[in-house]
CSV table of C-alpha atoms in Angstrom, one decimal:
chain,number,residue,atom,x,y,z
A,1,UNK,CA,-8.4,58.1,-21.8
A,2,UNK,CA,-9.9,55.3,-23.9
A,3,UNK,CA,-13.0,53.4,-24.0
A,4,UNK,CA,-13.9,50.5,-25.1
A,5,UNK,CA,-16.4,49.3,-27.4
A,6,UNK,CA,-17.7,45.5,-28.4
A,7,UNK,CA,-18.2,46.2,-31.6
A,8,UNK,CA,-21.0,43.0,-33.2
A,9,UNK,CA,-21.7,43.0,-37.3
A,10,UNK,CA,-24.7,41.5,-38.6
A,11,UNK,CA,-24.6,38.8,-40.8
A,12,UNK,CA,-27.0,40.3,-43.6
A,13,UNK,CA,-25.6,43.3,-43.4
A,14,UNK,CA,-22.5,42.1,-44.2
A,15,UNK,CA,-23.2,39.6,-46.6
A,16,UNK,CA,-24.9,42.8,-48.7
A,17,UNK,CA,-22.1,45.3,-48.0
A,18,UNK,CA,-19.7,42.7,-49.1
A,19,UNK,CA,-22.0,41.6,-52.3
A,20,UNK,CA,-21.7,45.4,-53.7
A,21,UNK,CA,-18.0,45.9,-52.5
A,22,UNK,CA,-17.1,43.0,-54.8
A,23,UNK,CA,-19.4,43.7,-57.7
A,24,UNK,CA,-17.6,47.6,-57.2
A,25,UNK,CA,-14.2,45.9,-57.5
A,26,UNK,CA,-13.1,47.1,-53.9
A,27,UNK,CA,-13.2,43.7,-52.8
A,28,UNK,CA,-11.1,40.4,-53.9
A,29,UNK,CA,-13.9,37.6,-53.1
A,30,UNK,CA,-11.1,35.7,-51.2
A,31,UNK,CA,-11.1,38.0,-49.1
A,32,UNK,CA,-14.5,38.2,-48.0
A,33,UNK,CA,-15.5,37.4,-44.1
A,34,UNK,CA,-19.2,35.8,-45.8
A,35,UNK,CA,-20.1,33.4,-48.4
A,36,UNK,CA,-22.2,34.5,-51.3
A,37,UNK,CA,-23.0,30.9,-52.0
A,38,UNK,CA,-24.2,29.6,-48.9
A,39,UNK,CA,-25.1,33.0,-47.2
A,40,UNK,CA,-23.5,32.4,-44.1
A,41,UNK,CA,-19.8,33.6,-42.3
A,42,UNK,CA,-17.0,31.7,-44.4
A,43,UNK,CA,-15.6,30.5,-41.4
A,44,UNK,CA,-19.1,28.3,-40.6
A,45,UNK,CA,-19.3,26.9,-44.3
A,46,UNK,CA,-15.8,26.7,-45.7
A,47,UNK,CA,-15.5,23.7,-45.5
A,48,UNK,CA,-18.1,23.1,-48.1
A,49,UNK,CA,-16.5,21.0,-51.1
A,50,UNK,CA,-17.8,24.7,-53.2
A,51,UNK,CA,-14.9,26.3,-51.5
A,52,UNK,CA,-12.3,24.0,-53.1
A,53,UNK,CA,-11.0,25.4,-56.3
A,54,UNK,CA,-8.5,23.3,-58.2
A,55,UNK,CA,-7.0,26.2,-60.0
A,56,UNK,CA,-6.4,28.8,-57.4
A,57,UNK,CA,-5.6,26.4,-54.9
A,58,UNK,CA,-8.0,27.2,-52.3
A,59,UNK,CA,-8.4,24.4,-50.2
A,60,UNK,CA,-6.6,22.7,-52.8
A,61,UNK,CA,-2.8,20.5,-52.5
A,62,UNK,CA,-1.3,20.4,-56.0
A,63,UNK,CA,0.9,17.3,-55.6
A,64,UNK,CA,-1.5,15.1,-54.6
A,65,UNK,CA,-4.7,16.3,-56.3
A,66,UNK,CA,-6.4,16.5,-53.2
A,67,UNK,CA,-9.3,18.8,-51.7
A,68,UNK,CA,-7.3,19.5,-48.2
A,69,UNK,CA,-9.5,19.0,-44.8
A,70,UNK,CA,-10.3,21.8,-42.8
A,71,UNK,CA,-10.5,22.4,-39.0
A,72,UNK,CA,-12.3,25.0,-37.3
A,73,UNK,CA,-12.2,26.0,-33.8
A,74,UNK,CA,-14.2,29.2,-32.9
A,75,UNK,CA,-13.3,28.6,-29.3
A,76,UNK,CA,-9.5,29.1,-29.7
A,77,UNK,CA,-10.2,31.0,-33.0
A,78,UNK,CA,-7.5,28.0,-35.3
A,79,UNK,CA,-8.6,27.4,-38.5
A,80,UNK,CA,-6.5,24.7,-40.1
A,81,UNK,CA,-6.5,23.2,-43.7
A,82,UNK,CA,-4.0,20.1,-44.5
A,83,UNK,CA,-4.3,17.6,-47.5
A,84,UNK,CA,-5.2,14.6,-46.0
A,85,UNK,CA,-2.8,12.2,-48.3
A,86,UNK,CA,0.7,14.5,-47.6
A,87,UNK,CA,-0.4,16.4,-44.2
A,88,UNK,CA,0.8,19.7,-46.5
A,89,UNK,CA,-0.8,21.4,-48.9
A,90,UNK,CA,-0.1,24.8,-48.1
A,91,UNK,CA,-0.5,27.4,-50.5
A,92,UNK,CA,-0.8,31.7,-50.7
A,93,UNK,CA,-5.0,31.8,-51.6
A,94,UNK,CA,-5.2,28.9,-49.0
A,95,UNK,CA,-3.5,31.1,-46.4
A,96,UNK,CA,-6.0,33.9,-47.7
A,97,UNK,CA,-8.6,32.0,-46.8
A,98,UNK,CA,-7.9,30.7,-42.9
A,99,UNK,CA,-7.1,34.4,-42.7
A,100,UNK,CA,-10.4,35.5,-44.1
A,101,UNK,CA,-12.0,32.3,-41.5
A,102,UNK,CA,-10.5,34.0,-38.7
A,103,UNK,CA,-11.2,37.8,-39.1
A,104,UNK,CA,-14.7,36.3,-39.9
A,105,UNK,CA,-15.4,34.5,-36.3
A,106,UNK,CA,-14.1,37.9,-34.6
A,107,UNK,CA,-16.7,39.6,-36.9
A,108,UNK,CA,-19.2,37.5,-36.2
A,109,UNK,CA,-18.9,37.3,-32.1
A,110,UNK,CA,-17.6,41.0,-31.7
A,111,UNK,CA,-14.3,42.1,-31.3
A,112,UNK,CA,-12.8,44.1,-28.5
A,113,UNK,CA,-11.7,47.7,-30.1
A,114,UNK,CA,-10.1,50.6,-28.1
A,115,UNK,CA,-11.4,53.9,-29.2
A,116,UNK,CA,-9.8,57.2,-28.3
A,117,UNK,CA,-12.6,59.2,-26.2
């Protein structure tokens, strides 16, 4: 038998947790579910022009110099980023980060886990 639990983070909580997870070295800050910066979930603020960084390529298309756009949908949980010059863009850390947007908004609103009882 299983039950199951809705499971619901709190943002603070979080946002400190991930702050001394970092600072430890347990945690890459691309993969955090917060922002440090602007004290919020990254999904809600990454589309800030802080989370472009030329030389990791966050948010950030190579060929055409470009900070990409970003789309959010918390509804259908998409998070899309595209340069807006070449419609590509695409890179590993950007990847990363519509990762880390997504596993944020399921953090944020609770997420459905089964738990053995």
């Amino acid at each position: 038998m299983s039950t199951v639990t809705r499971l619901r983070t709190d943002l603070a909580t979080t946002l400190a947790m991930e702050d001394i997870a970092e600072d430890m070295g347990f945690l890459a800050p691309d993969d955090r579910l917060t922002c440090h910066v602007h004290g919020r979930w990254i999904h809600q603020c990454v589309s800030s022009p802080v989370h472009v960084n030329q030389v990791t390529r966050h948010r950030w298309c190579r060929t055409c110099r470009t900070a990409l756009t970003v789309a959010v949908d918390e509804l259908t949980r998409t998070v899309t980023m595209s340069c807006p010059r070449c419609g590509d863009g695409g890179s590993a850390a950007t990847d990363r980060l519509a990762a880390a947007c997504r596993a944020s908004m399921d953090t944020a609103v609770g997420r459905v886990v089964a738990a053995a009882a």
